PDB file of C-alpha atoms and ligand atoms in Angstrom:
ATOM      1  CA  UNK A   1      14.393 -17.578  52.965  1.00 68.00           C
ATOM      2  CA  UNK A   2      14.104 -16.856  49.260  1.00 75.00           C
ATOM      3  CA  UNK A   3      14.200 -19.752  46.856  1.00 92.00           C
ATOM      4  CA  UNK A   4      14.761 -19.526  43.164  1.00 95.00           C
ATOM      5  CA  UNK A   5      13.522 -22.049  40.642  1.00 96.00           C
ATOM      6  CA  UNK A   6      13.763 -22.601  36.934  1.00 97.00           C
ATOM      7  CA  UNK A   7      10.713 -22.033  34.778  1.00 97.00           C
ATOM      8  CA  UNK A   8      10.015 -22.962  31.181  1.00 97.00           C
ATOM      9  CA  UNK A   9       8.428 -20.115  29.286  1.00 98.00           C
ATOM     10  CA  UNK A  10       7.088 -20.425  25.767  1.00 98.00           C
ATOM     11  CA  UNK A  11       7.096 -16.914  24.351  1.00 98.00           C
ATOM     12  CA  UNK A  12       6.283 -15.949  20.779  1.00 98.00           C
ATOM     13  CA  UNK A  13       6.702 -19.548  19.695  1.00 97.00           C
ATOM     14  CA  UNK A  14      10.154 -20.045  21.265  1.00 98.00           C
ATOM     15  CA  UNK A  15      11.060 -21.950  24.420  1.00 98.00           C
ATOM     16  CA  UNK A  16      13.075 -20.302  27.158  1.00 98.00           C
ATOM     17  CA  UNK A  17      14.240 -21.302  30.608  1.00 98.00           C
ATOM     18  CA  UNK A  18      14.449 -18.554  33.211  1.00 98.00           C
ATOM     19  CA  UNK A  19      15.416 -18.653  36.847  1.00 97.00           C
ATOM     20  CA  UNK A  20      13.877 -16.681  39.659  1.00 97.00           C
ATOM     21  CA  UNK A  21      11.451 -16.630  42.523  1.00 97.00           C
ATOM     22  CA  UNK A  22       8.056 -18.155  41.776  1.00 97.00           C
ATOM     23  CA  UNK A  23       6.177 -15.008  42.758  1.00 97.00           C
ATOM     24  CA  UNK A  24       8.225 -12.671  40.567  1.00 98.00           C
ATOM     25  CA  UNK A  25       5.963 -11.145  37.910  1.00 98.00           C
ATOM     26  CA  UNK A  26       6.225 -12.490  34.384  1.00 98.00           C
ATOM     27  CA  UNK A  27       6.830  -8.923  33.166  1.00 98.00           C
ATOM     28  CA  UNK A  28      10.272  -8.841  34.796  1.00 98.00           C
ATOM     29  CA  UNK A  29      11.403 -11.970  32.960  1.00 98.00           C
ATOM     30  CA  UNK A  30      10.031 -10.765  29.639  1.00 98.00           C
ATOM     31  CA  UNK A  31      11.824  -7.435  29.870  1.00 98.00           C
ATOM     32  CA  UNK A  32      14.978  -8.305  31.817  1.00 98.00           C
ATOM     33  CA  UNK A  33      15.761 -11.850  30.720  1.00 98.00           C
ATOM     34  CA  UNK A  34      14.246 -12.019  27.244  1.00 98.00           C
ATOM     35  CA  UNK A  35      14.708  -8.348  26.231  1.00 98.00           C
ATOM     36  CA  UNK A  36      11.091  -8.089  25.119  1.00 98.00           C
ATOM     37  CA  UNK A  37      10.394  -4.461  25.866  1.00 97.00           C
ATOM     38  CA  UNK A  38       6.950  -3.995  24.387  1.00 97.00           C
ATOM     39  CA  UNK A  39       5.169  -4.913  27.630  1.00 98.00           C
ATOM     40  CA  UNK A  40       5.605  -1.803  29.763  1.00 98.00           C
ATOM     41  CA  UNK A  41       5.811  -1.316  33.495  1.00 98.00           C
ATOM     42  CA  UNK A  42       3.134   1.250  34.278  1.00 97.00           C
ATOM     43  CA  UNK A  43       1.426   0.837  37.631  1.00 97.00           C
ATOM     44  CA  UNK A  44       2.798  -2.576  38.573  1.00 97.00           C
ATOM     45  CA  UNK A  45      -0.557  -3.288  40.200  1.00 97.00           C
ATOM     46  CA  UNK A  46      -2.595  -4.776  37.376  1.00 97.00           C
ATOM     47  CA  UNK A  47      -4.588  -1.584  36.918  1.00 97.00           C
ATOM     48  CA  UNK A  48      -3.298   0.326  33.870  1.00 97.00           C
ATOM     49  CA  UNK A  49      -2.862  -2.412  31.263  1.00 98.00           C
ATOM     50  CA  UNK A  50       0.512  -1.256  29.911  1.00 98.00           C
ATOM     51  CA  UNK A  51       2.078  -4.672  30.577  1.00 98.00           C
ATOM     52  CA  UNK A  52      -0.579  -6.756  28.790  1.00 98.00           C
ATOM     53  CA  UNK A  53       0.417  -9.940  26.983  1.00 98.00           C
ATOM     54  CA  UNK A  54      -1.625 -12.819  25.619  1.00 98.00           C
ATOM     55  CA  UNK A  55      -1.698 -15.940  27.761  1.00 98.00           C
ATOM     56  CA  UNK A  56      -3.235 -18.759  25.758  1.00 98.00           C
ATOM     57  CA  UNK A  57      -4.915 -16.066  23.678  1.00 98.00           C
ATOM     58  CA  UNK A  58      -6.399 -14.197  26.622  1.00 98.00           C
ATOM     59  CA  UNK A  59      -5.212 -10.710  27.612  1.00 98.00           C
ATOM     60  CA  UNK A  60      -3.248 -10.932  30.856  1.00 98.00           C
ATOM     61  CA  UNK A  61      -1.471  -8.337  32.949  1.00 98.00           C
ATOM     62  CA  UNK A  62       2.080  -9.567  33.199  1.00 98.00           C
ATOM     63  CA  UNK A  63       2.972  -7.246  36.098  1.00 98.00           C
ATOM     64  CA  UNK A  64       0.496  -9.084  38.287  1.00 98.00           C
ATOM     65  CA  UNK A  65       1.068 -12.603  36.969  1.00 98.00           C
ATOM     66  CA  UNK A  66       3.574 -14.674  38.962  1.00 98.00           C
ATOM     67  CA  UNK A  67       5.975 -16.472  36.661  1.00 98.00           C
ATOM     68  CA  UNK A  68       4.990 -19.822  38.186  1.00 97.00           C
ATOM     69  CA  UNK A  69       1.479 -19.363  36.771  1.00 98.00           C
ATOM     70  CA  UNK A  70       2.726 -18.371  33.323  1.00 98.00           C
ATOM     71  CA  UNK A  71       5.079 -21.304  32.874  1.00 95.00           C
ATOM     72  CA  UNK A  72       3.939 -23.953  30.396  1.00 88.00           C
ATOM     73  CA  UNK A  73       1.409 -21.573  28.832  1.00 97.00           C
ATOM     74  CA  UNK A  74       1.552 -19.988  25.392  1.00 98.00           C
ATOM     75  CA  UNK A  75       2.666 -16.392  25.857  1.00 98.00           C
ATOM     76  CA  UNK A  76       2.551 -13.814  23.064  1.00 98.00           C
ATOM     77  CA  UNK A  77       3.937 -10.306  23.348  1.00 98.00           C
ATOM     78  CA  UNK A  78       3.547  -7.458  20.905  1.00 98.00           C
ATOM     79  CA  UNK A  79       6.817  -8.559  19.292  1.00 97.00           C
ATOM     80  CA  UNK A  80       5.126 -11.866  18.476  1.00 97.00           C
ATOM     81  CA  UNK A  81       2.182 -10.311  16.639  1.00 97.00           C
ATOM     82  CA  UNK A  82       4.059  -8.791  13.749  1.00 94.00           C
ATOM     83  CA  UNK A  83       7.059  -6.769  12.683  1.00 91.00           C
ATOM     84  CA  UNK A  84       7.658  -3.359  11.164  1.00 91.00           C
ATOM     85  CA  UNK A  85       7.790  -5.024   7.747  1.00 95.00           C
ATOM     86  CA  UNK A  86       4.832  -7.316   8.318  1.00 95.00           C
ATOM     87  CA  UNK A  87       2.567  -5.857  11.007  1.00 97.00           C
ATOM     88  CA  UNK A  88      -0.452  -7.707  12.314  1.00 97.00           C
ATOM     89  CA  UNK A  89      -3.714  -6.190  10.986  1.00 97.00           C
ATOM     90  CA  UNK A  90      -4.437  -4.715  14.413  1.00 97.00           C
ATOM     91  CA  UNK A  91      -1.011  -3.058  14.456  1.00 97.00           C
ATOM     92  CA  UNK A  92      -1.588  -1.708  10.941  1.00 98.00           C
ATOM     93  CA  UNK A  93      -4.961  -0.304  11.991  1.00 98.00           C
ATOM     94  CA  UNK A  94      -3.338   1.556  14.897  1.00 98.00           C
ATOM     95  CA  UNK A  95      -0.754   2.992  12.497  1.00 97.00           C
ATOM     96  CA  UNK A  96      -3.387   4.026   9.970  1.00 98.00           C
ATOM     97  CA  UNK A  97      -5.634   5.596  12.605  1.00 97.00           C
ATOM     98  CA  UNK A  98      -2.606   7.341  14.149  1.00 96.00           C
ATOM     99  CA  UNK A  99      -3.749   5.970  17.459  1.00 96.00           C
ATOM    100  CA  UNK A 100      -0.766   6.901  19.613  1.00 93.00           C
ATOM    101  CA  UNK A 101       0.794   9.904  21.218  1.00 93.00           C
ATOM    102  CA  UNK A 102       3.494   9.008  23.729  1.00 95.00           C
ATOM    103  CA  UNK A 103       2.940   5.318  22.944  1.00 94.00           C
ATOM    104  CA  UNK A 104       3.323   3.988  26.464  1.00 96.00           C
ATOM    105  CA  UNK A 105      -0.149   2.455  26.650  1.00 97.00           C
ATOM    106  CA  UNK A 106      -0.207   1.189  23.074  1.00 97.00           C
ATOM    107  CA  UNK A 107       1.199  -2.251  23.855  1.00 98.00           C
ATOM    108  CA  UNK A 108      -1.678  -2.877  26.232  1.00 98.00           C
ATOM    109  CA  UNK A 109      -4.272  -1.368  23.932  1.00 98.00           C
ATOM    110  CA  UNK A 110      -3.199  -3.511  20.989  1.00 98.00           C
ATOM    111  CA  UNK A 111      -2.865  -6.741  22.961  1.00 98.00           C
ATOM    112  CA  UNK A 112      -6.225  -6.224  24.642  1.00 98.00           C
ATOM    113  CA  UNK A 113      -7.852  -5.384  21.311  1.00 98.00           C
ATOM    114  CA  UNK A 114      -6.264  -8.438  19.686  1.00 98.00           C
ATOM    115  CA  UNK A 115      -7.747 -10.765  22.301  1.00 98.00           C
ATOM    116  CA  UNK A 116     -11.084  -8.961  22.164  1.00 98.00           C
ATOM    117  CA  UNK A 117     -11.460  -9.105  18.369  1.00 98.00           C
ATOM    118  CA  UNK A 118     -10.614 -12.813  18.402  1.00 97.00           C
ATOM    119  CA  UNK A 119     -13.809 -13.496  20.325  1.00 97.00           C
ATOM    120  CA  UNK A 120     -15.824 -10.511  19.127  1.00 97.00           C
ATOM    121  CA  UNK A 121     -14.905  -9.841  15.485  1.00 96.00           C
ATOM    122  CA  UNK A 122     -17.967  -7.700  14.796  1.00 96.00           C
ATOM    123  CA  UNK A 123     -18.167  -5.344  17.777  1.00 98.00           C
ATOM    124  CA  UNK A 124     -20.133  -2.186  18.264  1.00 98.00           C
ATOM    125  CA  UNK A 125     -18.243   0.929  19.256  1.00 98.00           C
ATOM    126  CA  UNK A 126     -19.748   0.654  22.725  1.00 98.00           C
ATOM    127  CA  UNK A 127     -18.359  -2.866  23.056  1.00 98.00           C
ATOM    128  CA  UNK A 128     -14.897  -1.688  22.011  1.00 98.00           C
ATOM    129  CA  UNK A 129     -15.046   1.062  24.610  1.00 98.00           C
ATOM    130  CA  UNK A 130     -16.086  -1.461  27.233  1.00 98.00           C
ATOM    131  CA  UNK A 131     -13.318  -3.882  26.243  1.00 98.00           C
ATOM    132  CA  UNK A 132     -10.677  -1.153  26.598  1.00 97.00           C
ATOM    133  CA  UNK A 133     -12.225   0.393  29.654  1.00 96.00           C
ATOM    134  CA  UNK A 134      -9.465  -0.716  31.996  1.00 96.00           C
ATOM    135  CA  UNK A 135      -6.585   0.219  29.723  1.00 97.00           C
ATOM    136  CA  UNK A 136      -5.469   3.698  30.642  1.00 96.00           C
ATOM    137  CA  UNK A 137      -4.061   6.351  28.302  1.00 94.00           C
ATOM    138  CA  UNK A 138      -2.788   9.497  29.945  1.00 92.00           C
ATOM    139  CA  UNK A 139      -2.477  11.353  26.638  1.00 93.00           C
ATOM    140  CA  UNK A 140      -6.202  11.070  25.989  1.00 90.00           C
ATOM    141  CA  UNK A 141      -5.900   9.199  22.695  1.00 93.00           C
ATOM    142  CA  UNK A 142      -8.909   6.999  23.402  1.00 94.00           C
ATOM    143  CA  UNK A 143     -10.942   8.327  20.465  1.00 96.00           C
ATOM    144  CA  UNK A 144      -8.271   7.337  17.927  1.00 97.00           C
ATOM    145  CA  UNK A 145      -7.667   4.035  19.714  1.00 98.00           C
ATOM    146  CA  UNK A 146     -11.340   3.090  19.498  1.00 98.00           C
ATOM    147  CA  UNK A 147     -11.301   4.143  15.845  1.00 98.00           C
ATOM    148  CA  UNK A 148      -8.301   1.877  15.222  1.00 98.00           C
ATOM    149  CA  UNK A 149     -10.036  -1.140  16.740  1.00 98.00           C
ATOM    150  CA  UNK A 150     -13.195  -0.465  14.721  1.00 98.00           C
ATOM    151  CA  UNK A 151     -11.020  -0.142  11.594  1.00 98.00           C
ATOM    152  CA  UNK A 152      -9.332  -3.475  12.299  1.00 98.00           C
ATOM    153  CA  UNK A 153     -12.732  -5.095  12.796  1.00 97.00           C
ATOM    154  CA  UNK A 154     -14.059  -3.603   9.565  1.00 97.00           C
ATOM    155  CA  UNK A 155     -11.024  -4.797   7.616  1.00 96.00           C
ATOM    156  CA  UNK A 156     -11.389  -8.247   9.128  1.00 93.00           C
ATOM    157  CA  UNK A 157     -14.984  -8.426   7.925  1.00 90.00           C
ATOM    158  CA  UNK A 158     -14.051  -7.190   4.453  1.00 90.00           C
ATOM    159  CA  UNK A 159     -11.271  -9.733   4.185  1.00 86.00           C
ATOM    160  CA  UNK A 160     -13.571 -12.526   5.328  1.00 83.00           C
ATOM    161  CA  UNK A 161     -16.252 -11.509   2.816  1.00 86.00           C
ATOM    162  CA  UNK A 162     -13.688 -11.493  -0.003  1.00 87.00           C
ATOM    163  CA  UNK A 163     -12.300 -14.920   0.891  1.00 83.00           C
ATOM    164  CA  UNK A 164     -13.156 -17.688  -1.614  1.00 77.00           C
TER     165      UNK A 164
HETATM  166 FE1  FES B 201       0.626  -3.971  34.650  1.00 76.68          FE
HETATM  167 FE2  FES B 201      -0.172  -1.441  35.004  1.00 76.68          FE
HETATM  168  S1  FES B 201       1.849  -2.210  34.683  1.00 76.68           S
HETATM  169  S2  FES B 201      -1.409  -3.207  34.738  1.00 76.68           S
END
């Protein structure tokens, strides 16, 4: 017998109540109930990274995260980072480095990079490559993506050095 329950989700600073089965992946609620379409369904197995969101600041694969485990946590999607008018610095770096082709993986790349730079603001290129190792891009845009993350890190350092 299938049982549905209600879950409180805090997404991009707003509270929502959704209803569904506890094991249903968070990704389905984000896309279908909340119309947040940045997290993508790629493999559905936690392997490609297209569905990545931040869960309490840590990159998490929402296709493999049961909604019952996401409830009551702080969830941020790409929509919550910035907007077209006011992009987050990591989003701006991806734009400036032209780090996208089809764009399908970019949600996961940006969200993973955002979490990574929060704990490692001064990474080497090798560390960036390692951090993004399990985010797949079928277009082969990895070189530009790594460049974008290095650019965001460099700008972060410059901004910090210029701060009073
Ligand atoms: Fe979630 Fe591939 S869709 S990791």
